[in-house]
Each structure stands twice: as C-alpha cells, then as structure tokens.
C-alpha cells in the first residue's frame, strides 16, 4: 500500500497515512487529486480506479470517504476489506464511530491504524488481537472523558 | 458503550479543536491557529519546566495544526523529549509526532535513534512495538544504518513476543524497500523462511509479506519457501472455518494470509516436485470449487473476501500458464463474473481476462466472451469499467476478430469520455495496422479516426498512415480517392487536411483521370481549406501545391497566381513566406525535367516498428510516484514532455522535397520516424541493425537506455557502452558484464572495465569494452546488465553487436587483380552463394552505403554489368588474415539478389554471407 486518506464529502481531509516517504508538496497534490477524483464518482460505480500506475480503492462510509492506494499487483477486493476492517476497529473502539470521533480523537485513529497496518502491509488481521493491543495500551493511560458525540455512526455503508 | 471514556482525553486539545471547527472563515481559523502557536511557543520557551502532560498536549496540538495543512517549524525537540518519557501515552504521542513530521533532519535523528535504541532494548513489548513502528514510518537511511542489523535478531529471537515479531518483520520489509543495501539477510534467510511454520497466524502473515519482498529480489535464496507456502495454503483451504478462530473473516478462512501465500507462489515457476505440484493444483481446484458453493453469508464482506482469494488463485494459474484445465476453468469463472451484478466483479473480471488473453492456452477461450465485452463497452455506466473493456478488447484482438473489434471501438469513440479518447485512438490505429489484410480497410479506419476524434489523433498516427500509403503502391489510388472524398465534407479536421494534402500531393495523379477529381478540382478543394488551417498545415499545403505543379502542368498558372499573391509572398510567417518565394521561383525557372527530379514521388520508408506502439507504451508508463523523497517529482513530470520535444519532427518537414533515398539513413527525412520508433523493448532484429553501423541505441526500456559507440582497427575493437538512467531515482548495485559461449571465448576476447555501482537518476555512465578477435567466429557475445530499481532487481540481456565483419579492412584493387584472385579462390568450399528476396527497396545508393558500412571497399568498373556491386576486404584476426571478395547482383525485376562470397576460409565465407544477406 502507498497511502490511506480519509476525507469528508466536502473534501476535508480527516486522516492521512503515507507508507512511502513523499515530499509535502507531492502529498498536497495527491490529496487534491484524490478528493476531486473520488468525489466526482457517480454513486454505485465500482470501487476501483486506475490512477497513474496505482490502483485506487475507495469506499464511502456515512459522511466519510476512505481512499487507499495500492501497487498494481495488489488484490483490490482485499484492499476493500482492509478499509472495512479498519472501520470495524474504529467502531469497536469508539462504539458506533462517527466522523466527529475521528476529528476529536485523531491521535487514537492513528494509533489504531498503526496496530493494524505497518509499512504498508497488514500487520494483524485479527480484530481481537488488535483490540487487545489497544485496550492494553489504554490500560496504561489515565482515564478521562471528554466530549459528547452525535449518533449517526459510520457503519452505514454506501 | 460510552465512547471515549477510555484513554486520556486532553481537555485543552478538545477545546482547541472545537474552536477551530467553530471558525466561520478561513481567516478566523488562521487567526486562531496563530494565537495557539504563539501560546505554545511561549510555553515551550518559558522558564517553568513543563510537566509531561502539558508537553504531550501541546505537541498534540501542533500535530493537529500540521495535519490541517499548516507549517510547523518548532516543537520537534519537545516531541523527542517525550520519547524518553516513562509514561506510555506521552511516549506514544512523541512517536506519532516524529512519524508524521520528521523526514531526515539529521541532528534530531541521532536523538531519536537513541530513544529508539533504548526502547528496543527495554524488553517491554509495547515500547518495542512503538519503536519499530517509528522506524517503519520514518524509514530513513540513518535509521536503516542504525538498526538494520538489530531487527532481524529481534525477528527470529525465541523469546520475542508474537506482536513484536510481526512488527519486526514488517519493519524489516520497509527498510529493505528503501535501503536494500543496508539490510543483509543472508545469515537470516533460513530462519525467516521457517517463520512460515509459526503457530501464530499473525506472525505468518507478516512474515509472508517480508518473504515476498525478499523473494522478488533474490528468488534463489528463498526457494525453500515454496513448499512451506503450499503446505500452509493447503491447510488453510481445507480447514473448517472455525479452526482459525479470529483469523476467519466473514466465514472465509484467513483471506489475507491466503492471498499473500498465493502472491508468494507467483514469484516462482510451478513447483518441479510432482507431489508438491499436485498438492498445489488440488488447493487451486478447491478454491475454484468453493466459488460454486452457495455463499455462507449475504454480507458483501463475505463475497469480497472469498472472491479476493479466488482472483488471486486465478492470477497464480495465469502466472504458471501451464495447466490447460485450470486455465480454462479460470476463464470460465471470469466469464461468470463478467455478467455478475456487482460492478466490482465485472471490473476485476475484465482486468484479469486481459492477462489471460495473452496465454496461448486460453486465448481462444477468452475470445468466446467477445459479445459480453462489447456490450460492457456499450452499457456500463462507469467509465473505469468501460476503460477495462477497451483494454480487454485490445488484448483479445487477433486476425479473426480485428474488423469487429475495431468497428466497435470506433463506434464507442464517438461517445467515449475525453479522458480516454487518445488511448483508444492509439489502440485502434495499432490494431488496424497490425491486422490489416487489406490496406483499404486500414486507410478507411484511420480516416474514420480522424473524422470522429481528430483532436485526439496524435502526429504519430497520421505520420504512420502516410508512411504506409507510400510504402504500398496497391493502396495509393484508393487512398487518394478516399481522402479526396473525405475532404468534400464542409467541416473537416485539420489532421485530415494534412493527410489529404500530403496524399494528393503525392498520388493525386492517380485519380486525376476522373473529371470529378480533375487536377483543378483537387487543387481548389485543398485550397478552400487553406485559410482555416494553422501555419504548419499551410506550409504542408504549399508543398503539396508545388508537387501539383510537377504532376499537373495544366494547373501551374493557377498555382503560381496563388503563390504570387501578397498573402503568401508577404506572409508574416517566415516559413510560409520562404516557401512561397522559393516554390514560385522554382516553378518559374526550372525545366520540366528538373522539376520532375526535384519533386519526384517520395521513396518508400524503411520498415520499422510502429511509432504508435512506442507512444502507447510510453503513455502507459508515465506518472510513476517517486519512490523516495530525494527523487525529484518534477523530473518525472518533465520526462514525457522532454521526450515529446525531442521526438516529433516539425510537421513542416514531413513533406520534404528532394526524394532522399533511404540509403542516407541519417538524413532528416528518413529519421522523421526513426526517432519515434526507438524500440521500447528489445527489438528482435536489433543485431542486424548494427551489422553495417557502429553507433546507435542498442536497448531501450522505460528505465534504461543503452547506447553504443564502437571503433575497430585491424583485429582490435573498442566499444563505449553508455547506460542512461531514464528515471529520477538511482539504480543501485549496478553491474554489467559480457558473457560468451564456450566456443566464442576461444575466438574472441572481450574485456569489460568495471562501472560504478550507482547510477543517479537522469545520469549516464560509460563503460569501455576492449575486444580482440583471435580467430574467425560466428557466435554473438551477450551484454548482461543488472541493477536494482525501486527495490526490484532488473536483469537485462542484450546481444552485443560484435560480428566478424567488424574486423574488415577495405582493400582497393584493379579489375585485373580482382579477377585473378577471384579465380584463385575457386575451390567449392571457398565460395558461398545465396539468392534471396529483397526485404527493402532496391536502391543503388542504399546498397552502396550498406556495403561500405559492412566494411569492404567498393570496386567500381570491375563488373561488366554496372548494376552489380563488387567489393574486397581483409578480415583481421590474431591468428590469421583472411582475404574476402564479394559480388552482389540485384535483379530489380524479380526483386531478388544474388550474393556470392569467396574467401580463403569456408567458415568466414559462410558467416559473412549470412550477415550481409540479411541487410538487403
């Protein structure tokens, strides 16, 4: 995998993860390309695009687009399930996750992603394992609670 | 479950994020951010030492600001401090900040590396994982240098926790991709392969990813992984889904691991061991069988995971390309997917079938789906799916279905999305040329292309049609008639005017007999378009007019009037003005004979690889993402532009006036196309191109260009080989050497000087090869080039054009001497004769140039028939000198040649005859 981007329907970037070193300028260009490309897609199109020499796999969950770029020989359907597994992990952690969770707890979204993917490859495909790791690290943290959240969860797929 | 009750919320951060979200305008947001930055800066600079929590909170805020797209130029030091905190949450934020913001700031890297080292040594798995993640995320060379030797040890250590092993495997993979030279794997190979047997499926998955990467680079070292992978795969596909517990994903057993194992097997040919091979075949059959079972769940995740494994298995079957039954089953399965209601599956089926179409076992089976693919082209709502359908039609095209496919693609072009039109145009042009049995169909197709999508027809395409019409006299009359008719349309594309102008200028006479297309009608038709055209087209039309003056003396006066008009003679454009003046003058002073010579019909173009094909290949390859930060992005962007600038000639030059014989291969006219057709892959006949010349491009791919300059004196030669890196990133571990067959080794000494192991992006290096001819030879040495690019090992083998005739020294002699020696060499084995059909136009000058390039002296006035050529020379080798005489007799009527060679050594005669006869 080369990169993973999460952005809203308005094109606001919510999370970016780059698995190969890229300059900031290049990143900005890619983000712009991806948002315009993906947001312009008709509903019920297929989830795959060819972009330069990469395959783009994207999927919309509620208000958020998940957009993953992989090398040409990678398996598209499984990349789609990488996205889904990540959503499941977020959901398990936040409980009916929504865009606001990711905005306000962006660092957690990154931590969860890091337990799941590493260096552009899947690290742990077992949901239980990932959750156990995250829970274990949470045990090490002081318990506090903050904001109130809305109810429209990401799990509603498009 | 109450959300976010776990972990530590940072209240200040949440407030800040809310503030930002409440900002009504971009200005307000920037203002709020600047306020916060000032606040954080003062906190960091303040005298009071910050506690860990505050430091973490501020670093986290900076991170948030950075992720919003603002620049952050401080806080790095505080983040590094957090790394050495004992509190996990602080350490974690520190690492996150470093991973996101630090590239390779050298003074910080040392501090970061220090903290990582401590964490790796801590034996605390959570800390070790954080450290490994950081290395994988940053992945800089400094980090690779510091940890490359440590990580394999962690990976194979008996007491490492599973999760640490997983991180270590992927961390190693990452370092191996960026700095392969720093990660020595030799001593670890066996133990890494052994991880495929690990109890923990997570460890196996991570290890498989690592082994795939390593096996792609050095397949031999990891050959043992094949049998382990097959065993593992077979255990997964036959397991009941509950066996694998949480590694079962929506009722599919370990899909990620299965796909990775199948990928690993694609690094190798089918196993030779029959037991292993049949076990693998069984696995693949089981996977194919499972696809026919009813789904275990209605969820899309279930079918996605199941089909992901299925498609990867099909990819392996196609890769092996050896089991016809499996290939046909794969093709049938994909055929089912072609009509599936899921758009994703239709897309993927089209994509996989493209590769299947190139297998000889399944090409016919793929062709049976043509109607489905055509209907996909017409009915799919999604442009990406239609694009795949075009690709598949292109891949499945052969002589039997070319007409249907080209017609469908042309039809689709009328409504196709603008983004893919140019590619379709190229594909249609290539197919039409490749499968044309009847060239009138080809001409019709190209003219249709111009009519439907003129704007997307590149120069290469219309150059090519002209090239073909000129080379085939059976289609010239038809082409003239067809363009004449096409030009009747009130609005026609400028590209059509160009093709029309050129073709009528050359072959207008072939249709001039019909009063409906009399010379004057032709001229008026062309001239009616003149004022709507751009300067290059007008220039081309002016050349067509002067050709008309030669073809049709009756319109001379009309054309002279046009040339004489102020709008031509005083045209603001220098090129147009010059042409008008010169052509007018030429038409006034030159006699009919001179005109006829100057304006003679264009000679045929030498046969070449289609330049359009090169263009399509180039188009496909453009737009790579740079692999590393240093790889300058602009370089990539400029590459195609620069190539374009260099290759197409100015269009005004296409219609050159003097018929230059193709012999003068260096002339502008003939090179018009040759620049474009630089072979993108190893051209089959590249060796024969070098028989009569010493310099040129030997090999070219998207990555590398290999050029040659060679000099020979007596029995010694020196070749300068130039290796040009066409990419923007470096070639690593570059090496190149020359290998020869055992026989050749005793006949020819080749000494290659070593080259630097690194070729920077865009750079060119030179290698000197010294060559000595010991005795006459007929094998060809091979130039081997090897390097790593973007992590993969590239191997290239090209035949090196060192042939016996390179050691020729031309010899002049009188007619008398020649015949005397000719008689002396009369023994039957000394003479070799060959009669062959001409492959190229039979031009006297071309033949002369080739013979001189071959190395002999041409002897004039020796042969009683002036059309024949005779030549003489001496082949120098260390052991002997061999005198050679040759005679070449062209028979233009039969389009045949007879070549006779007499030398004192029969092996020399044979080899030289073989080499030379392929040149005509």
mmCIF file of N, CA, C and O in Angstrom, chain A residues 118 123, chain B residues 128-130 132-133 136 151 155 162-172 206:
data_model
loop_
_atom_site.group_PDB
_atom_site.id
_atom_site.type_symbol
_atom_site.label_atom_id
_atom_site.label_comp_id
_atom_site.label_asym_id
_atom_site.label_seq_id
_atom_site.Cartn_x
_atom_site.Cartn_y
_atom_site.Cartn_z
ATOM 1 N N UNK A 118 1.230 -1.704 8.975
ATOM 2 C CA UNK A 118 2.577 -1.212 9.237
ATOM 3 C C UNK A 118 3.385 -1.281 7.959
ATOM 4 O O UNK A 118 3.381 -2.307 7.273
ATOM 5 N N UNK A 123 -0.546 -5.812 9.369
ATOM 6 C CA UNK A 123 0.228 -6.369 10.463
ATOM 7 C C UNK A 123 -0.553 -7.436 11.217
ATOM 8 O O UNK A 123 -0.067 -8.507 11.505
ATOM 9 N N UNK B 128 8.672 -1.679 22.540
ATOM 10 C CA UNK B 128 9.402 -2.157 21.364
ATOM 11 C C UNK B 128 8.568 -1.946 20.102
ATOM 12 O O UNK B 128 9.078 -1.524 19.064
ATOM 13 N N UNK B 129 7.284 -2.210 20.212
ATOM 14 C CA UNK B 129 6.417 -2.017 19.049
ATOM 15 C C UNK B 129 6.378 -0.567 18.610
ATOM 16 O O UNK B 129 6.419 -0.265 17.422
ATOM 17 N N UNK B 130 6.292 0.351 19.607
ATOM 18 C CA UNK B 130 6.295 1.770 19.250
ATOM 19 C C UNK B 130 7.563 2.120 18.484
ATOM 20 O O UNK B 130 7.531 2.816 17.464
ATOM 21 N N UNK B 132 9.589 0.141 16.776
ATOM 22 C CA UNK B 132 9.624 -0.481 15.454
ATOM 23 C C UNK B 132 8.710 0.261 14.472
ATOM 24 O O UNK B 132 9.042 0.463 13.313
ATOM 25 N N UNK B 133 7.565 0.687 14.965
ATOM 26 C CA UNK B 133 6.653 1.451 14.118
ATOM 27 C C UNK B 133 7.295 2.730 13.654
ATOM 28 O O UNK B 133 7.141 3.147 12.501
ATOM 29 N N UNK B 136 9.676 2.063 10.922
ATOM 30 C CA UNK B 136 8.978 1.749 9.673
ATOM 31 C C UNK B 136 8.341 2.995 9.070
ATOM 32 O O UNK B 136 8.325 3.173 7.860
ATOM 33 N N UNK B 151 17.297 -5.564 13.915
ATOM 34 C CA UNK B 151 15.916 -6.011 13.761
ATOM 35 C C UNK B 151 15.788 -7.493 13.392
ATOM 36 O O UNK B 151 14.948 -8.200 13.961
ATOM 37 N N UNK B 155 13.501 -10.361 15.220
ATOM 38 C CA UNK B 155 12.517 -11.140 14.468
ATOM 39 C C UNK B 155 12.627 -12.636 14.757
ATOM 40 O O UNK B 155 11.621 -13.320 14.906
ATOM 41 N N UNK B 162 4.916 -12.479 20.036
ATOM 42 C CA UNK B 162 4.409 -12.568 18.672
ATOM 43 C C UNK B 162 4.217 -11.200 18.046
ATOM 44 O O UNK B 162 4.582 -10.956 16.905
ATOM 45 N N UNK B 163 3.607 -10.281 18.813
ATOM 46 C CA UNK B 163 3.318 -8.979 18.217
ATOM 47 C C UNK B 163 4.608 -8.258 17.849
ATOM 48 O O UNK B 163 4.674 -7.541 16.852
ATOM 49 N N UNK B 164 5.656 -8.470 18.637
ATOM 50 C CA UNK B 164 6.933 -7.835 18.328
ATOM 51 C C UNK B 164 7.515 -8.449 17.060
ATOM 52 O O UNK B 164 8.054 -7.750 16.197
ATOM 53 N N UNK B 165 7.370 -9.770 16.912
ATOM 54 C CA UNK B 165 7.868 -10.426 15.695
ATOM 55 C C UNK B 165 7.172 -9.858 14.462
ATOM 56 O O UNK B 165 7.800 -9.604 13.438
ATOM 57 N N UNK B 166 5.857 -9.670 14.589
ATOM 58 C CA UNK B 166 5.117 -9.127 13.448
ATOM 59 C C UNK B 166 5.652 -7.753 13.067
ATOM 60 O O UNK B 166 5.909 -7.474 11.904
ATOM 61 N N UNK B 167 5.814 -6.896 14.091
ATOM 62 C CA UNK B 167 6.320 -5.555 13.806
ATOM 63 C C UNK B 167 7.711 -5.627 13.212
ATOM 64 O O UNK B 167 8.041 -4.893 12.276
ATOM 65 N N UNK B 168 8.538 -6.517 13.771
ATOM 66 C CA UNK B 168 9.916 -6.592 13.296
ATOM 67 C C UNK B 168 9.951 -7.035 11.836
ATOM 68 O O UNK B 168 10.704 -6.487 11.027
ATOM 69 N N UNK B 169 9.089 -7.993 11.478
ATOM 70 C CA UNK B 169 9.079 -8.478 10.092
ATOM 71 C C UNK B 169 8.727 -7.347 9.133
ATOM 72 O O UNK B 169 9.395 -7.137 8.120
ATOM 73 N N UNK B 170 7.688 -6.582 9.483
ATOM 74 C CA UNK B 170 7.249 -5.534 8.565
ATOM 75 C C UNK B 170 8.212 -4.366 8.559
ATOM 76 O O UNK B 170 8.392 -3.690 7.542
ATOM 77 N N UNK B 171 8.832 -4.126 9.705
ATOM 78 C CA UNK B 171 9.819 -3.055 9.786
ATOM 79 C C UNK B 171 10.993 -3.381 8.855
ATOM 80 O O UNK B 171 11.480 -2.541 8.102
ATOM 81 N N UNK B 172 11.400 -4.624 8.900
ATOM 82 C CA UNK B 172 12.492 -5.086 8.053
ATOM 83 C C UNK B 172 12.123 -4.966 6.574
ATOM 84 O O UNK B 172 12.922 -4.561 5.741
ATOM 85 N N UNK B 206 2.635 -11.631 8.544
ATOM 86 C CA UNK B 206 3.665 -10.597 8.433
ATOM 87 C C UNK B 206 4.912 -11.163 7.773
ATOM 88 O O UNK B 206 5.518 -10.528 6.901
#
